[in-house]
mmCIF file of C-alpha atoms in Angstrom:
data_model
loop_
_atom_site.group_PDB
_atom_site.id
_atom_site.type_symbol
_atom_site.label_atom_id
_atom_site.label_comp_id
_atom_site.label_asym_id
_atom_site.label_seq_id
_atom_site.Cartn_x
_atom_site.Cartn_y
_atom_site.Cartn_z
ATOM 1 C CA UNK A 1 57.565 133.737 83.013
ATOM 2 C CA UNK A 2 60.313 132.698 84.586
ATOM 3 C CA UNK A 3 59.878 130.980 88.289
ATOM 4 C CA UNK A 4 60.010 133.508 91.824
ATOM 5 C CA UNK A 5 62.831 133.860 93.400
ATOM 6 C CA UNK A 6 64.224 131.497 95.977
ATOM 7 C CA UNK A 7 63.774 133.254 99.675
ATOM 8 C CA UNK A 8 67.888 132.832 100.053
ATOM 9 C CA UNK A 9 66.707 131.725 104.303
ATOM 10 C CA UNK A 10 64.400 129.603 103.187
ATOM 11 C CA UNK A 11 66.789 127.576 100.959
ATOM 12 C CA UNK A 12 69.735 128.211 103.712
ATOM 13 C CA UNK A 13 67.034 126.646 106.732
ATOM 14 C CA UNK A 14 66.404 123.641 104.273
ATOM 15 C CA UNK A 15 70.333 122.649 103.741
ATOM 16 C CA UNK A 16 70.665 122.804 107.025
ATOM 17 C CA UNK A 17 67.645 120.905 107.818
ATOM 18 C CA UNK A 18 68.404 118.230 105.035
ATOM 19 C CA UNK A 19 72.412 117.827 106.427
ATOM 20 C CA UNK A 20 70.796 117.532 110.070
ATOM 21 C CA UNK A 21 68.554 114.701 109.000
ATOM 22 C CA UNK A 22 71.292 112.858 106.424
ATOM 23 C CA UNK A 23 73.667 112.608 109.383
ATOM 24 C CA UNK A 24 71.397 112.259 111.728
ATOM 25 C CA UNK A 25 70.202 109.175 109.954
ATOM 26 C CA UNK A 26 74.284 108.358 108.565
ATOM 27 C CA UNK A 27 74.823 108.025 112.650
ATOM 28 C CA UNK A 28 71.693 106.531 113.734
ATOM 29 C CA UNK A 29 72.213 103.336 110.746
ATOM 30 C CA UNK A 30 76.519 103.504 111.594
ATOM 31 C CA UNK A 31 76.342 103.088 115.770
ATOM 32 C CA UNK A 32 76.607 99.805 115.720
ATOM 33 C CA UNK A 33 79.653 100.545 114.535
ATOM 34 C CA UNK A 34 81.131 102.928 116.848
ATOM 35 C CA UNK A 35 81.249 105.773 115.035
ATOM 36 C CA UNK A 36 79.589 109.008 113.783
ATOM 37 C CA UNK A 37 80.387 111.093 109.989
ATOM 38 C CA UNK A 38 82.932 112.997 112.542
ATOM 39 C CA UNK A 39 84.439 110.471 113.279
ATOM 40 C CA UNK A 40 84.550 108.993 109.556
ATOM 41 C CA UNK A 41 85.833 111.756 108.157
ATOM 42 C CA UNK A 42 89.116 111.747 110.437
ATOM 43 C CA UNK A 43 89.884 108.517 109.682
ATOM 44 C CA UNK A 44 89.248 108.195 105.729
ATOM 45 C CA UNK A 45 91.384 110.959 105.597
ATOM 46 C CA UNK A 46 93.892 109.535 107.387
ATOM 47 C CA UNK A 47 93.647 106.837 105.703
ATOM 48 C CA UNK A 48 94.236 107.561 102.342
ATOM 49 C CA UNK A 49 97.515 108.263 104.307
ATOM 50 C CA UNK A 50 97.866 112.005 102.477
ATOM 51 C CA UNK A 51 97.646 113.783 106.116
ATOM 52 C CA UNK A 52 98.883 112.741 109.210
ATOM 53 C CA UNK A 53 99.120 115.842 110.821
ATOM 54 C CA UNK A 54 96.495 116.930 113.475
ATOM 55 C CA UNK A 55 96.467 120.665 112.635
ATOM 56 C CA UNK A 56 96.482 119.477 108.575
ATOM 57 C CA UNK A 57 93.557 117.535 109.726
ATOM 58 C CA UNK A 58 91.650 120.371 111.038
ATOM 59 C CA UNK A 59 92.313 122.687 108.031
ATOM 60 C CA UNK A 60 91.517 120.007 105.051
ATOM 61 C CA UNK A 61 88.265 119.046 107.276
ATOM 62 C CA UNK A 62 87.558 121.958 108.307
ATOM 63 C CA UNK A 63 87.322 121.150 112.123
ATOM 64 C CA UNK A 64 88.603 123.857 114.333
ATOM 65 C CA UNK A 65 92.153 122.639 117.204
ATOM 66 C CA UNK A 66 90.419 122.228 119.858
ATOM 67 C CA UNK A 67 87.608 119.390 118.733
ATOM 68 C CA UNK A 68 89.370 117.781 116.715
ATOM 69 C CA UNK A 69 91.629 117.199 120.012
ATOM 70 C CA UNK A 70 88.137 115.917 121.235
ATOM 71 C CA UNK A 71 87.733 113.374 118.333
ATOM 72 C CA UNK A 72 91.448 112.163 117.838
ATOM 73 C CA UNK A 73 91.490 111.280 121.693
ATOM 74 C CA UNK A 74 88.289 109.712 121.276
ATOM 75 C CA UNK A 75 89.477 107.723 118.582
ATOM 76 C CA UNK A 76 92.934 106.739 120.230
ATOM 77 C CA UNK A 77 90.580 105.914 123.696
ATOM 78 C CA UNK A 78 88.804 103.294 121.217
ATOM 79 C CA UNK A 79 91.888 102.025 119.505
ATOM 80 C CA UNK A 80 91.072 103.389 115.938
ATOM 81 C CA UNK A 81 94.041 105.835 115.793
ATOM 82 C CA UNK A 82 97.409 106.492 117.079
ATOM 83 C CA UNK A 83 99.224 109.251 117.448
ATOM 84 C CA UNK A 84 102.896 109.359 116.925
ATOM 85 C CA UNK A 85 105.411 111.826 116.824
ATOM 86 C CA UNK A 86 106.080 113.030 113.141
ATOM 87 C CA UNK A 87 109.637 111.974 111.546
ATOM 88 C CA UNK A 88 109.822 115.790 110.095
ATOM 89 C CA UNK A 89 109.002 117.421 113.389
ATOM 90 C CA UNK A 90 109.601 116.017 117.101
ATOM 91 C CA UNK A 91 107.367 119.063 118.289
ATOM 92 C CA UNK A 92 104.123 117.596 116.150
ATOM 93 C CA UNK A 93 101.896 114.748 116.157
ATOM 94 C CA UNK A 94 100.878 112.077 113.173
ATOM 95 C CA UNK A 95 97.791 110.810 113.580
ATOM 96 C CA UNK A 96 97.402 106.959 112.248
ATOM 97 C CA UNK A 97 95.249 104.638 111.138
ATOM 98 C CA UNK A 98 95.060 101.374 113.258
ATOM 99 C CA UNK A 99 93.918 98.250 111.592
ATOM 100 C CA UNK A 100 91.052 97.677 113.832
ATOM 101 C CA UNK A 101 90.279 101.962 112.488
ATOM 102 C CA UNK A 102 90.267 100.809 108.857
ATOM 103 C CA UNK A 103 88.367 96.968 109.817
ATOM 104 C CA UNK A 104 85.347 100.318 111.592
ATOM 105 C CA UNK A 105 85.158 102.358 109.327
ATOM 106 C CA UNK A 106 84.900 99.513 106.281
ATOM 107 C CA UNK A 107 81.695 98.769 108.155
ATOM 108 C CA UNK A 108 80.756 102.421 109.272
ATOM 109 C CA UNK A 109 81.048 103.426 105.766
ATOM 110 C CA UNK A 110 78.608 100.932 104.487
ATOM 111 C CA UNK A 111 76.259 101.513 107.164
ATOM 112 C CA UNK A 112 76.312 105.218 105.965
ATOM 113 C CA UNK A 113 75.794 104.262 102.364
ATOM 114 C CA UNK A 114 72.563 102.443 103.287
ATOM 115 C CA UNK A 115 70.790 105.602 104.923
ATOM 116 C CA UNK A 116 71.686 107.777 102.675
ATOM 117 C CA UNK A 117 70.599 105.527 100.098
ATOM 118 C CA UNK A 118 66.944 105.111 101.928
ATOM 119 C CA UNK A 119 67.278 109.250 102.130
ATOM 120 C CA UNK A 120 67.123 109.204 98.438
ATOM 121 C CA UNK A 121 64.679 106.856 97.627
ATOM 122 C CA UNK A 122 62.219 109.725 97.350
ATOM 123 C CA UNK A 123 64.273 111.500 94.509
ATOM 124 C CA UNK A 124 64.585 109.003 90.946
ATOM 125 C CA UNK A 125 67.608 108.470 89.916
ATOM 126 C CA UNK A 126 67.612 111.687 87.379
ATOM 127 C CA UNK A 127 66.934 113.606 90.186
ATOM 128 C CA UNK A 128 69.738 112.085 92.274
ATOM 129 C CA UNK A 129 71.908 112.996 89.897
ATOM 130 C CA UNK A 130 70.254 116.938 90.104
ATOM 131 C CA UNK A 131 71.216 116.830 93.288
ATOM 132 C CA UNK A 132 74.552 116.040 93.412
ATOM 133 C CA UNK A 133 75.634 117.894 90.273
ATOM 134 C CA UNK A 134 74.164 121.564 92.341
ATOM 135 C CA UNK A 135 75.227 120.414 95.340
ATOM 136 C CA UNK A 136 79.042 119.728 94.224
ATOM 137 C CA UNK A 137 78.652 123.360 91.987
ATOM 138 C CA UNK A 138 77.235 124.921 94.709
ATOM 139 C CA UNK A 139 80.192 123.025 97.419
ATOM 140 C CA UNK A 140 83.888 123.782 94.965
ATOM 141 C CA UNK A 141 82.760 127.723 95.202
ATOM 142 C CA UNK A 142 84.180 127.026 98.468
ATOM 143 C CA UNK A 143 86.909 124.564 97.502
ATOM 144 C CA UNK A 144 90.080 126.150 97.754
ATOM 145 C CA UNK A 145 88.959 128.515 101.188
ATOM 146 C CA UNK A 146 91.034 128.921 103.639
ATOM 147 C CA UNK A 147 89.031 126.860 106.211
ATOM 148 C CA UNK A 148 88.985 127.980 110.036
ATOM 149 C CA UNK A 149 86.610 125.338 110.785
ATOM 150 C CA UNK A 150 83.953 127.970 112.631
ATOM 151 C CA UNK A 151 80.265 128.250 112.025
ATOM 152 C CA UNK A 152 79.004 131.235 110.571
#
């Protein structure tokens, strides 16, 4: 006898609530750094060095243009990134992380990690690996699709 089918609506709501919980705990933990997960995503992507234009950042992170501009404005105001004219296209801007941005991102990453470890304590190591594998497989189905940055 197999397990009853999962209610996809209930599962979707549960995944949304898990996302909200993880985001809230991570943001709360990293509050002393002034970095939230949305900031960290931009900083880490810029730090990796392969993507610098605002347009490419938005596409890579699934963030719409106006939201990304607001995030980059905030990071720039706090001297965590700088905007520079792109060398290959003077009409475009590159976003470059500053030394302060790198330092604060590292601090925030450590606090994010601690928050996630605390949330994962309800699962044993085998369950943590299983959750990771299932989520990675779930997310992988969306890889390669053009991201519009809008929520459905």
